[in-house]
Coordinates of C-alpha atoms in Angstrom, one line a residue:
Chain A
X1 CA -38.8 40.1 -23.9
X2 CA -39.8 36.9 -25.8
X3 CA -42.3 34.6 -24.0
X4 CA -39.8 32.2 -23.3
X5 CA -37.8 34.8 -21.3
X6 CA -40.9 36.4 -19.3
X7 CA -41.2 32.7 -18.2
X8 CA -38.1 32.2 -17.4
X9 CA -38.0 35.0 -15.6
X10 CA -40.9 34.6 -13.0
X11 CA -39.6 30.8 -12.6
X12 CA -36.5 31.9 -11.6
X13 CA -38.5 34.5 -8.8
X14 CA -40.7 31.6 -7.6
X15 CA -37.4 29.7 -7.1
X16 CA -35.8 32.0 -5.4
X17 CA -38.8 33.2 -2.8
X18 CA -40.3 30.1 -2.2
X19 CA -39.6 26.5 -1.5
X20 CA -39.2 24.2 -4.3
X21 CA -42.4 22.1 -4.9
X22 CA -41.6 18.6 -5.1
X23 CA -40.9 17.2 -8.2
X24 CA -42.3 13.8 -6.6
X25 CA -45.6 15.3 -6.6
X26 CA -47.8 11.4 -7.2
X27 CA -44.6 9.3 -6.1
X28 CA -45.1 7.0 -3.2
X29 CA -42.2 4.2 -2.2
X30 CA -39.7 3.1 -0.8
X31 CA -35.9 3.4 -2.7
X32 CA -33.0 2.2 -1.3
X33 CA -29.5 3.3 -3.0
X34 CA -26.2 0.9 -2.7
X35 CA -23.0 2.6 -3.6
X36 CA -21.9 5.9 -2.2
X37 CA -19.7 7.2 -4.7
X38 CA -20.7 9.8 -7.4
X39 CA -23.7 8.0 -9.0
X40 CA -25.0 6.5 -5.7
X41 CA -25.0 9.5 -3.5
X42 CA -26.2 12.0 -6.6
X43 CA -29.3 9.9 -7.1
X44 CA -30.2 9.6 -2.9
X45 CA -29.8 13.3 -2.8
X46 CA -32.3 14.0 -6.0
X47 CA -34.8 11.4 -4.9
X48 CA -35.0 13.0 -1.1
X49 CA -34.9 16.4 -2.4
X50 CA -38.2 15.8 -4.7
X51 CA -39.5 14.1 -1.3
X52 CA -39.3 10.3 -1.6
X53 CA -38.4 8.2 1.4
X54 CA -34.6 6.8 0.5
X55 CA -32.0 5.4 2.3
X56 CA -28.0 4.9 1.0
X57 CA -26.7 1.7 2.3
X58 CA -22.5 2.6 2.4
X59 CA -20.5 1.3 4.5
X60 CA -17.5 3.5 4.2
X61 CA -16.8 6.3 6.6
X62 CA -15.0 8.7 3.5
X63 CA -15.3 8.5 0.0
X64 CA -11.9 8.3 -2.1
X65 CA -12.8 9.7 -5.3
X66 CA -10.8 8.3 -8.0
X67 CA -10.5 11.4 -10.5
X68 CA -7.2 13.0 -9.7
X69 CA -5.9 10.6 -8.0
X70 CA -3.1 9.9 -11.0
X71 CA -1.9 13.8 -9.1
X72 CA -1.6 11.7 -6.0
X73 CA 0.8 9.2 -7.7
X74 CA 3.0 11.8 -9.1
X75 CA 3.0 13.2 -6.0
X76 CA 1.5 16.3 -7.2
X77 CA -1.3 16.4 -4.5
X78 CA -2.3 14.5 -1.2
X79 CA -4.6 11.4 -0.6
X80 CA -6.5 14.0 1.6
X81 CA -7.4 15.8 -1.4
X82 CA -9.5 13.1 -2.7
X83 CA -11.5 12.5 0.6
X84 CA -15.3 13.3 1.5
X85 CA -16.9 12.4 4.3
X86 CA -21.1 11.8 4.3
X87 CA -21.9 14.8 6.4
X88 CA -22.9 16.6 3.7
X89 CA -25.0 13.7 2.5
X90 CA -26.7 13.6 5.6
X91 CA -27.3 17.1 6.7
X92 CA -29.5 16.9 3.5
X93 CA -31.8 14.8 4.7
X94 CA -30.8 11.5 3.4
X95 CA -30.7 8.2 5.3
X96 CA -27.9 6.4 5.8
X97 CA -27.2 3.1 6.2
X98 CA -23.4 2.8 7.5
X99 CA -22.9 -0.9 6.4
X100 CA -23.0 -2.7 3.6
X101 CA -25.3 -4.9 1.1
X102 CA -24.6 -8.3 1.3
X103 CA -27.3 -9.6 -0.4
X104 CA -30.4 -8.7 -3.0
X105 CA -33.5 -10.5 -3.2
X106 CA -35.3 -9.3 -6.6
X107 CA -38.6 -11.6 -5.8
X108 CA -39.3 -10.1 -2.4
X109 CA -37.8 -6.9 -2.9
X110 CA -35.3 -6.7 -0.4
X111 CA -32.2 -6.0 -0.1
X112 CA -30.1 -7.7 3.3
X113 CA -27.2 -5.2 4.8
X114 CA -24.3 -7.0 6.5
X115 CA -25.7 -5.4 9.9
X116 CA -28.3 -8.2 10.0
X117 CA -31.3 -5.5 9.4
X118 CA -33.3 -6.2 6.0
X119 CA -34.6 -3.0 3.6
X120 CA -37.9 -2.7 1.3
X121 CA -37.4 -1.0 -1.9
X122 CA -40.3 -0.4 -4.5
X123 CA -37.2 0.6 -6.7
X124 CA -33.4 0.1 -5.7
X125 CA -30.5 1.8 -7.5
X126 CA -27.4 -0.2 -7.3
X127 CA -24.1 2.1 -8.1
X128 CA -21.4 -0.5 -6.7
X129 CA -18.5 0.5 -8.8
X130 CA -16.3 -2.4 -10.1
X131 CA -14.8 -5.0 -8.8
X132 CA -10.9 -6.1 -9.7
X133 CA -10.9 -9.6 -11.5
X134 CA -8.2 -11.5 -9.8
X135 CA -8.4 -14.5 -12.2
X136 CA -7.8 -12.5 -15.1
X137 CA -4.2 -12.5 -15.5
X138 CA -1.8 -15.1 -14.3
X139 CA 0.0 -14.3 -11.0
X140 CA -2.0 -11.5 -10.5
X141 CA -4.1 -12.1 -7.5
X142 CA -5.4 -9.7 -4.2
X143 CA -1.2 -10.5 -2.4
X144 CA 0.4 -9.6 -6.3
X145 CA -1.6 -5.8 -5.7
X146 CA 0.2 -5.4 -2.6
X147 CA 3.9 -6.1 -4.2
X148 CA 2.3 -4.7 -7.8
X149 CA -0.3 -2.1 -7.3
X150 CA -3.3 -1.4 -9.6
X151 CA -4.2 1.8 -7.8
X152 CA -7.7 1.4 -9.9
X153 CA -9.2 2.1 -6.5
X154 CA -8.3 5.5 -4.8
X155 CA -7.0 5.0 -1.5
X156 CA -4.3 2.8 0.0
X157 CA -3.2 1.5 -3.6
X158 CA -2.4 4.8 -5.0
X159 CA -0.5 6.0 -1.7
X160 CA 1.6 2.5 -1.7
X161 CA 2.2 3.3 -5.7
X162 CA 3.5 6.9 -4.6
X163 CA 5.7 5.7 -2.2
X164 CA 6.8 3.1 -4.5
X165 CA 7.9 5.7 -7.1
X166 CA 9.3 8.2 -5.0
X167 CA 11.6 5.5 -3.5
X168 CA 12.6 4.0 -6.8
X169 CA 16.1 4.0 -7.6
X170 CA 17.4 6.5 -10.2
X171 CA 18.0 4.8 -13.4
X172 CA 15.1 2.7 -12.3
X173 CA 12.2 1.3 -14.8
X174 CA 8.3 1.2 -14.1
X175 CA 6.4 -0.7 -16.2
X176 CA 2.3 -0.4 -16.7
X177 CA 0.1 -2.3 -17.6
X178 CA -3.3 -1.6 -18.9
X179 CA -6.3 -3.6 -19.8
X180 CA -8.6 -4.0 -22.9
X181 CA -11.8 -2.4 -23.1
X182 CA -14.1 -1.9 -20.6
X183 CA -12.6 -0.8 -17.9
X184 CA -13.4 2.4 -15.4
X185 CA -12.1 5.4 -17.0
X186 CA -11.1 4.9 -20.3
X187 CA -7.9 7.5 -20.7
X188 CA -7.1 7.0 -17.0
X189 CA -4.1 4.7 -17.6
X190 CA -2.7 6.9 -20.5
X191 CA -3.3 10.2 -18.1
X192 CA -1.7 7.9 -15.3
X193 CA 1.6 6.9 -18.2
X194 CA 1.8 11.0 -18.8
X195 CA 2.1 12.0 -15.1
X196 CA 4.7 9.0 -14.1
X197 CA 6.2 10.0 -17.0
X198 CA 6.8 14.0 -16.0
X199 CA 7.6 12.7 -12.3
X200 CA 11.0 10.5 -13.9
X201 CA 11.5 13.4 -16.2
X202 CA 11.5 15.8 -13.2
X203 CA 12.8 13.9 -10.1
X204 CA 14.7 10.8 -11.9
X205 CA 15.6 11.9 -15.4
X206 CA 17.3 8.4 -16.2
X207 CA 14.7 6.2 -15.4
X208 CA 11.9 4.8 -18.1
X209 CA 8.4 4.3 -18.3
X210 CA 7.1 0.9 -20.1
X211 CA 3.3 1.2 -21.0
X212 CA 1.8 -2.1 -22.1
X213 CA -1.4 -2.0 -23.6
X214 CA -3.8 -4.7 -24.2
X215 CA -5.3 -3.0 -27.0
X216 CA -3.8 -0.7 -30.0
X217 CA -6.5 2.1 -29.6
X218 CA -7.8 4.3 -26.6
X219 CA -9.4 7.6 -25.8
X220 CA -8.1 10.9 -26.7
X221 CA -4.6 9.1 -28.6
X222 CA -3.9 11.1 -30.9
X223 CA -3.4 14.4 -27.9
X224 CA -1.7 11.8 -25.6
X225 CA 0.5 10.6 -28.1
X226 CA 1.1 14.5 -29.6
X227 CA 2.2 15.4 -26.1
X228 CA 4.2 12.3 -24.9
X229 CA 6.5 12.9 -28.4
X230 CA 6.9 16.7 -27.6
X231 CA 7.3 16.3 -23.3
X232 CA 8.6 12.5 -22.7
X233 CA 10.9 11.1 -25.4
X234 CA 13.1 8.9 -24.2
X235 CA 11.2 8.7 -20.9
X236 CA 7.7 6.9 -21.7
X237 CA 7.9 3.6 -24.1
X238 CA 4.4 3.1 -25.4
X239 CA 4.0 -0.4 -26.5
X240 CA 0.1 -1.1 -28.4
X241 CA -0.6 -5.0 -28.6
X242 CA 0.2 -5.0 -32.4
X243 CA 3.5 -4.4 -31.1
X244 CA 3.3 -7.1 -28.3
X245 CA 2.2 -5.2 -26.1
X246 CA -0.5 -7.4 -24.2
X247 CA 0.3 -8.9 -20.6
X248 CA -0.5 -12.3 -20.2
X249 CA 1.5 -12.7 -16.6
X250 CA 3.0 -11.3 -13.6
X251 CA 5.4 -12.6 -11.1
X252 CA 5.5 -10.4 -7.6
X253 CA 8.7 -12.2 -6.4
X254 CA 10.6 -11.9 -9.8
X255 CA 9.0 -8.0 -10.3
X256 CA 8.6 -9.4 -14.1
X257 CA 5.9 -8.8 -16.3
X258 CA 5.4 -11.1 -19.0
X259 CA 3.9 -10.6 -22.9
X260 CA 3.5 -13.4 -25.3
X261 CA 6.9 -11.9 -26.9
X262 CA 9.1 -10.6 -23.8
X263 CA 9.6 -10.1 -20.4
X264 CA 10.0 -7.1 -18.3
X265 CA 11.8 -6.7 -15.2
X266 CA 10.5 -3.9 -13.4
X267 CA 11.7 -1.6 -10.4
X268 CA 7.6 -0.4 -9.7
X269 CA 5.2 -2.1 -11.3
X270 CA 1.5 -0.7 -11.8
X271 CA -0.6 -3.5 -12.8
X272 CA -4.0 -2.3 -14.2
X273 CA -6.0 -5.6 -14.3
X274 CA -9.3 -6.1 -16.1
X275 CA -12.8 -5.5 -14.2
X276 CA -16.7 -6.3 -13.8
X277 CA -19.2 -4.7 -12.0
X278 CA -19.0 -5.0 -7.8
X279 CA -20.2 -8.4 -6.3
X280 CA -23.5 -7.1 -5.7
X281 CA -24.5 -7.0 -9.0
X282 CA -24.1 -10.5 -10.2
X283 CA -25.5 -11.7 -6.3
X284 CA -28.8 -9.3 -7.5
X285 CA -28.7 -11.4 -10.6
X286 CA -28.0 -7.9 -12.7
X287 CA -25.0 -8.5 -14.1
X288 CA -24.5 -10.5 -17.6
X289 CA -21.8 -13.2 -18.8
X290 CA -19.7 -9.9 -19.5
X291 CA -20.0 -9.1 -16.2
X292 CA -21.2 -5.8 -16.4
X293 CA -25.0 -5.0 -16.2
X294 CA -27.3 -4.4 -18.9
X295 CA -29.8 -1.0 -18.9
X296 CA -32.6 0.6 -20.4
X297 CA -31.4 3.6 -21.9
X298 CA -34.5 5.4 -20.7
X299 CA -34.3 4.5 -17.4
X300 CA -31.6 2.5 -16.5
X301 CA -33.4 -0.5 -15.1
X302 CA -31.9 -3.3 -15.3
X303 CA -32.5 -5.8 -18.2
X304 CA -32.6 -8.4 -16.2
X305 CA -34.3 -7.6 -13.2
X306 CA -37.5 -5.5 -12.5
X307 CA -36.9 -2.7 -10.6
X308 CA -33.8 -2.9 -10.1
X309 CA -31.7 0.4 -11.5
X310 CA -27.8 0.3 -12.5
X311 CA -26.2 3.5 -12.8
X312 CA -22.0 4.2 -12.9
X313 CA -19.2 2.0 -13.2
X314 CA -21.0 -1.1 -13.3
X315 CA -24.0 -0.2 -16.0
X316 CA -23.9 -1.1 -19.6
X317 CA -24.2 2.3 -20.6
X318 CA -23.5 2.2 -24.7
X319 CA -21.1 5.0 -25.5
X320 CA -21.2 6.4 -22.2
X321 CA -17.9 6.1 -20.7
X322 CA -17.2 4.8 -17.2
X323 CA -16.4 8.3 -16.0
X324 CA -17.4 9.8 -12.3
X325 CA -18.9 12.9 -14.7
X326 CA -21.1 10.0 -16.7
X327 CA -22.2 8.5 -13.0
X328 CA -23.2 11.9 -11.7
X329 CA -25.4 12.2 -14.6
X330 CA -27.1 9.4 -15.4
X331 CA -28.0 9.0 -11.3
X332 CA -29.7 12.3 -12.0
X333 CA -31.3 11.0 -14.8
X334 CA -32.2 7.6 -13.3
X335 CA -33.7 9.4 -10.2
X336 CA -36.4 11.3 -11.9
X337 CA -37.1 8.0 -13.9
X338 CA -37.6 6.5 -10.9
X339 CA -39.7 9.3 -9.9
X340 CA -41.7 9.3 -12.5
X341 CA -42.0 5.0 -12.3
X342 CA -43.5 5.5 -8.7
X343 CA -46.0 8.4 -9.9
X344 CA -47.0 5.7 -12.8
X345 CA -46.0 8.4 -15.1
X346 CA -43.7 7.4 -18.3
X347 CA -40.1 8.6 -18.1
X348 CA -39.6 10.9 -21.5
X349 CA -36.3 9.8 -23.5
X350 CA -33.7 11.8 -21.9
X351 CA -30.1 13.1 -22.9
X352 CA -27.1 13.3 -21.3
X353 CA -23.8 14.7 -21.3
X354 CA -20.1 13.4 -20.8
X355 CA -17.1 15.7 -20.1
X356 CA -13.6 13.7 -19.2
X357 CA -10.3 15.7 -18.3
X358 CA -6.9 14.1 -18.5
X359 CA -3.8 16.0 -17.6
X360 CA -0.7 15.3 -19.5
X361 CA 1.5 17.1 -17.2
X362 CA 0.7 19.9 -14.9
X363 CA -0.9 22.9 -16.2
X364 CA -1.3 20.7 -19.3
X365 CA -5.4 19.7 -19.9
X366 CA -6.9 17.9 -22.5
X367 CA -10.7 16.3 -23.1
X368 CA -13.6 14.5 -24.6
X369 CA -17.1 15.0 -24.5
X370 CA -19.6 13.4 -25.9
X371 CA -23.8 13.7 -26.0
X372 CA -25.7 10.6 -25.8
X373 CA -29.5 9.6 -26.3
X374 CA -31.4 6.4 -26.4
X375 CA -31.5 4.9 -29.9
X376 CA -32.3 1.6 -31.0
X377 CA -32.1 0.2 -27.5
X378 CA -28.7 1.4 -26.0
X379 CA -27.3 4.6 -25.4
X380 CA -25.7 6.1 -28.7
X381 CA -23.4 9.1 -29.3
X382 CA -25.0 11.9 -31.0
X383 CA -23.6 12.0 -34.4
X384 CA -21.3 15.6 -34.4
X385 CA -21.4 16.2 -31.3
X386 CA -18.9 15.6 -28.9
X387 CA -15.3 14.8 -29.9
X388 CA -11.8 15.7 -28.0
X389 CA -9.9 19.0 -27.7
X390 CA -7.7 20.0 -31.3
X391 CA -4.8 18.1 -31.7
X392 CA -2.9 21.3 -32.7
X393 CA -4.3 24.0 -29.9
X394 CA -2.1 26.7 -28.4
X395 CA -0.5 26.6 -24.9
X396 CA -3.2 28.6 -23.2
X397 CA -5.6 26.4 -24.1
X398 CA -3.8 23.5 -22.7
X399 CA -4.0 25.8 -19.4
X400 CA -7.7 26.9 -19.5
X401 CA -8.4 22.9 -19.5
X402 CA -6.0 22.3 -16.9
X403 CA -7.8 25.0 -15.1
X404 CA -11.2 23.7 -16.2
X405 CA -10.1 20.3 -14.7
X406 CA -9.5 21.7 -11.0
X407 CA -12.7 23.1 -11.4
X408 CA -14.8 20.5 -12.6
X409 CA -13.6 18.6 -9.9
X410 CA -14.4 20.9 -6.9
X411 CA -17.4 21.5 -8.2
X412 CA -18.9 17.7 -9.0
X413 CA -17.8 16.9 -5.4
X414 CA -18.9 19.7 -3.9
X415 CA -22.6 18.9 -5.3
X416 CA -22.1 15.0 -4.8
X417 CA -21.0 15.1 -1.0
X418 CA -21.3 18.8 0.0
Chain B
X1 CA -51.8 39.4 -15.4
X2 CA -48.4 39.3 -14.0
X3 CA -49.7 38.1 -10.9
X4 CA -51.4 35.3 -12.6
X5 CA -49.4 34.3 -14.4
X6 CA -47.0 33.5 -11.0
X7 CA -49.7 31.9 -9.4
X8 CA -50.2 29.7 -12.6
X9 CA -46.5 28.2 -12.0
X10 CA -46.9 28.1 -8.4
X11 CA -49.6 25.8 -8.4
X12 CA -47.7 23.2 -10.6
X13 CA -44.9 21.4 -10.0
X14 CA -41.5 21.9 -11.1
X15 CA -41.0 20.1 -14.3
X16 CA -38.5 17.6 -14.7
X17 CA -35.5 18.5 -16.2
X18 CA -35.9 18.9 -20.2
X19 CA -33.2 16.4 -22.2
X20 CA -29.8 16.9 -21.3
X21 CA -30.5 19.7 -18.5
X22 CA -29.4 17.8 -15.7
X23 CA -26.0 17.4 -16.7
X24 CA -24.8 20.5 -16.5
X25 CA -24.3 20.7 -13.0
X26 CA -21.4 18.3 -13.6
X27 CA -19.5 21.3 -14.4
X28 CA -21.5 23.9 -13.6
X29 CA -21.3 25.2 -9.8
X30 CA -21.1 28.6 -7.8
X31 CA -19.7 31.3 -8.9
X32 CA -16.4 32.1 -8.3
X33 CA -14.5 29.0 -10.3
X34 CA -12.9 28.8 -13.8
X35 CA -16.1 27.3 -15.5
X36 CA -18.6 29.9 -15.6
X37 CA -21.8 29.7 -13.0
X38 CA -24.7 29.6 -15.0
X39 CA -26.8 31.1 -11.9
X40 CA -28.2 34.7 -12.2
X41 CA -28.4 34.2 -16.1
X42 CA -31.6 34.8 -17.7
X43 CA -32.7 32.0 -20.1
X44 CA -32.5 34.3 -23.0
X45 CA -28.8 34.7 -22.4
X46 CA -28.7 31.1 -21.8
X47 CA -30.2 30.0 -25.1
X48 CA -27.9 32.5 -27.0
X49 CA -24.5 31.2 -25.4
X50 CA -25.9 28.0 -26.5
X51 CA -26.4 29.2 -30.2
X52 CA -23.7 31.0 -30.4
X53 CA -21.7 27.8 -29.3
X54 CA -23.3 25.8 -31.4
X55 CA -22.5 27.6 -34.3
X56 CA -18.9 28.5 -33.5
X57 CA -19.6 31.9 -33.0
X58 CA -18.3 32.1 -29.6
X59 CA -14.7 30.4 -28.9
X60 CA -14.7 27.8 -26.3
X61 CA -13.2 24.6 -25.1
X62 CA -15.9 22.1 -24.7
X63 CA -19.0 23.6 -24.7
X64 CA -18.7 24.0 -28.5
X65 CA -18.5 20.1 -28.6
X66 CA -21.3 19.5 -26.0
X67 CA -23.9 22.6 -27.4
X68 CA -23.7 20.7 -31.0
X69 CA -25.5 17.9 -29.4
X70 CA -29.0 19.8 -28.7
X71 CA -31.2 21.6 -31.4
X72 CA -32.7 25.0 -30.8
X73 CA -35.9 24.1 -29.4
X74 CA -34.1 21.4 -26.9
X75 CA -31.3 24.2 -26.0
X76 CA -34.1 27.1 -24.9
X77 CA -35.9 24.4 -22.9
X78 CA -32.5 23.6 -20.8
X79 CA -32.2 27.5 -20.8
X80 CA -35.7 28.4 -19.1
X81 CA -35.4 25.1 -16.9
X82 CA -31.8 26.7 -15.8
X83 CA -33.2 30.2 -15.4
X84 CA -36.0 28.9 -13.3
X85 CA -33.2 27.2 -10.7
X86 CA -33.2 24.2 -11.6
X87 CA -30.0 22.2 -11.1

């Protein structure tokens, strides 16, 4: 047995026999979380289990995790399949705060809950998610989602987008629209295209899918296109802005959608608009002209605001894509830098990992992943490492990542909110 | 020896998660599921998957992508920090 493994080996017994010491050992303070959803409620449960004092401001009852939820639209699964409730959270020990922030005052430290109540940090973690821009594209405002839905949001959007295709007429045509870069979850929209897509093919074989894209390149093409050729023709119209493809309006009463070169008349229309961080951020004076918030790659403080932490959606994050999988890990990763902030330690460069599934059609998986580390300020891909699944693999392989899929996803939320 | 050698570890605190450790949870969970548990593993079978993995030895979906990312040194840290429970 090498050294390594003899280690390894008695670790793994102290683990197992007694309780864990705390990894906080020299931490003292006060963190406050905002944001519930996979980054928020990953780095609450990391910072009480190494014994700090945090609370979780969130003012939602149940979480509606947005992975999957393109299942939901195809009718392939149930809302109730993408919601978790905060027992979990709190039977391990967290605080809650049922409510919401309104309000974040980087001088005094504070951050003001819509309950009236005020909290201390020594560090807060902000994970707010995005917000929708509603003066991004003309016509498309917060009435326009209820006629138009964006279903970017799991939850009553991607049930009134369900109903709307299942009620669709035969013959009908859907149009989507999708937004340039950044934007949570990169190959979302295209995954979303793919399982509209098999729903026509399988319950309205006349009617078309329009895809109109604001940009003319997009995660994992080459297997989304590869399988739309070989399992939609004739169904799903891709159409890349070299092509004309951008949106520039919308007209709810007219169910048109615009480009600079045509217009669309549409029988469901799934408006994807562009996004910036959550409210919060830019209140807590964290979020840039971009509208997404600058990080250290190190530790994901903020650039702009000492001691205030962005992780998710809403951070800068480099290569990182916005991805539930890339929140989950850099809240880990952000909770022992805070950690290690509080214990007046310095936080070591860390690395982290990235793994997005996208189903084309049931039983059919595909992925990226990518490997990322600080370098020269921001958080850069790890040159040959990473990359998406072969463009050319067999059936079964398609199936294992299908499988893989399911399974990420119980597992993630089972650790997140079990 | 043994003994102290145990009591060594006891008396210090878990270390934090070596680069890149702590994301494998994301997929990583009980057994039971279609992605492998990596619980119950020693780290010497750890560090070997991830060689093995790295090199293309071993077929695999992702985890040939993701082990390419991390050198040999970095993978057997993530495998004794694994071994030893953490998460």
């Amino acid at each position: 047995m090498t050294g390594i493994g003899r280690r390894a080996v008695l670790a793994g017994l102290a683990a197992a026999t007694l309780p864990r010491p705390a990894l906080a050992q020299g931490a003292r303070g006060r963190v406050v979380v905002v944001g519930g959803g996979f980054g928020g409620a990953t780095a609450a449960r990391v910072l009480h289990r190494a014994g700090l004092a945090v609370t979780l401001v969130e003012p939602a009852e149940t979480y509606l995790a947005c992975p999957f939820s393109n299942e939901v639209i195809a009718g392939l699964r149930p809302l109730s399949a993408q919601a978790f409730g905060y027992e979990g959270v709190r039977a391990s020990g967290v605080t809650l705060a049922r409510t919401s922030a309104e309000a974040v005052d980087g001088a005094t430290r504070q951050v003001r809950l819509a309950d009236g109540t005020t909290l201390d940090y020594d560090r807060l973690i902000l994970s707010p998610g995005i917000a929708l821009r509603f003066d991004a594209l003309s016509g498309y405002d917060a009435a326009a989602a209820g006629v138009m839905p964006h279903a970017w949001k799991a939850g009553a959007q991607t049930e009134l987008l369900a109903r709307q295709l299942a009620a669709m007429p035969e013959g009908g045509t859907v149009v989507l629209s999708v937004p340039g870069n950044p934007y949570r979850c990169p190959p979302g929209p295209y995954e979303r295209a793919s399982l509209i897509a098999w729903f026509l093919k399988t319950r309205k074989p006349r009617a078309k899918l329009i895809v109109l894209d604001a940009k003319d390149t997009f995660s994992k093409q080459k297997l989304f296109e590869s399988a739309w050729k070989a399992l939609y023709p004739g169904t799903l119209e891709y159409v890349p802005l070299a092509s004309g493809g951008q949106v520039t309006a919308v007209d709810p009463g007219e169910m048109s959608v615009a480009t600079d070169f045509e217009t669309y008349k549409a029988d469901v229309a799934c408006i994807i608009p562009p996004q910036r961080a959550a409210p919060i951020a830019a209140q807590a004076g964290v979020a840039d002209r971009s509208g997404w918030c600058p990080v250290d790659p190190v530790t994901f403080e903020s650039r702009l605001m000492p001691r205030i932490h962005v992780v998710g959606d809403a951070a800068i994050a480099g290569a990182m894509p916005k991805s539930a999988f890339a929140a989950n890990a850099q809240a880990k990763v952000c909770a022992e830098a805070v950690i290690d902030l509080l214990a007046e330690r310095t936080p070591s460069a860390p690395k982290l990992i990235n793994t997005c599934y996208s189903l084309v059609a049931p039983g059919y998986g595909i992925s990226v992943a990518g490997v990322y580390h600080p370098d020269k300020g921001v958080l850069a891909d790890i040159e040959g490492a990473g990359g998406t699944s072969p463009v050319d693999a067999p059936d079964s392989v398609r199936r294992q990542e299908a499988a893989y899929a399911e399974d990420w996803y119980r597992t993630i939320t089972a650790a997140v909110f079990g | 020896m043994r003994t102290g050698l145990l009591l060594l570890l006891l008396a210090t605190p878990a270390a934090a998660a070596p680069p890149g450790a702590s994301s494998c949870s994301g997929c990583h969970g009980a057994p039971g599921g279609a992605v492998p548990s990596l619980s119950g593993h020693t780290a010497e079978d750890i560090a070997s998957s991830l060689a093995a993995f790295r090199t293309g030895a071993r077929p695999a979906t992702v985890m040939n992508r993701i082990a390419k990312g991390f050198s040999e040194d970095e993978s057997r840290a993530i495998a004794a920090w694994l071994a030893g429970g953490g998460q």
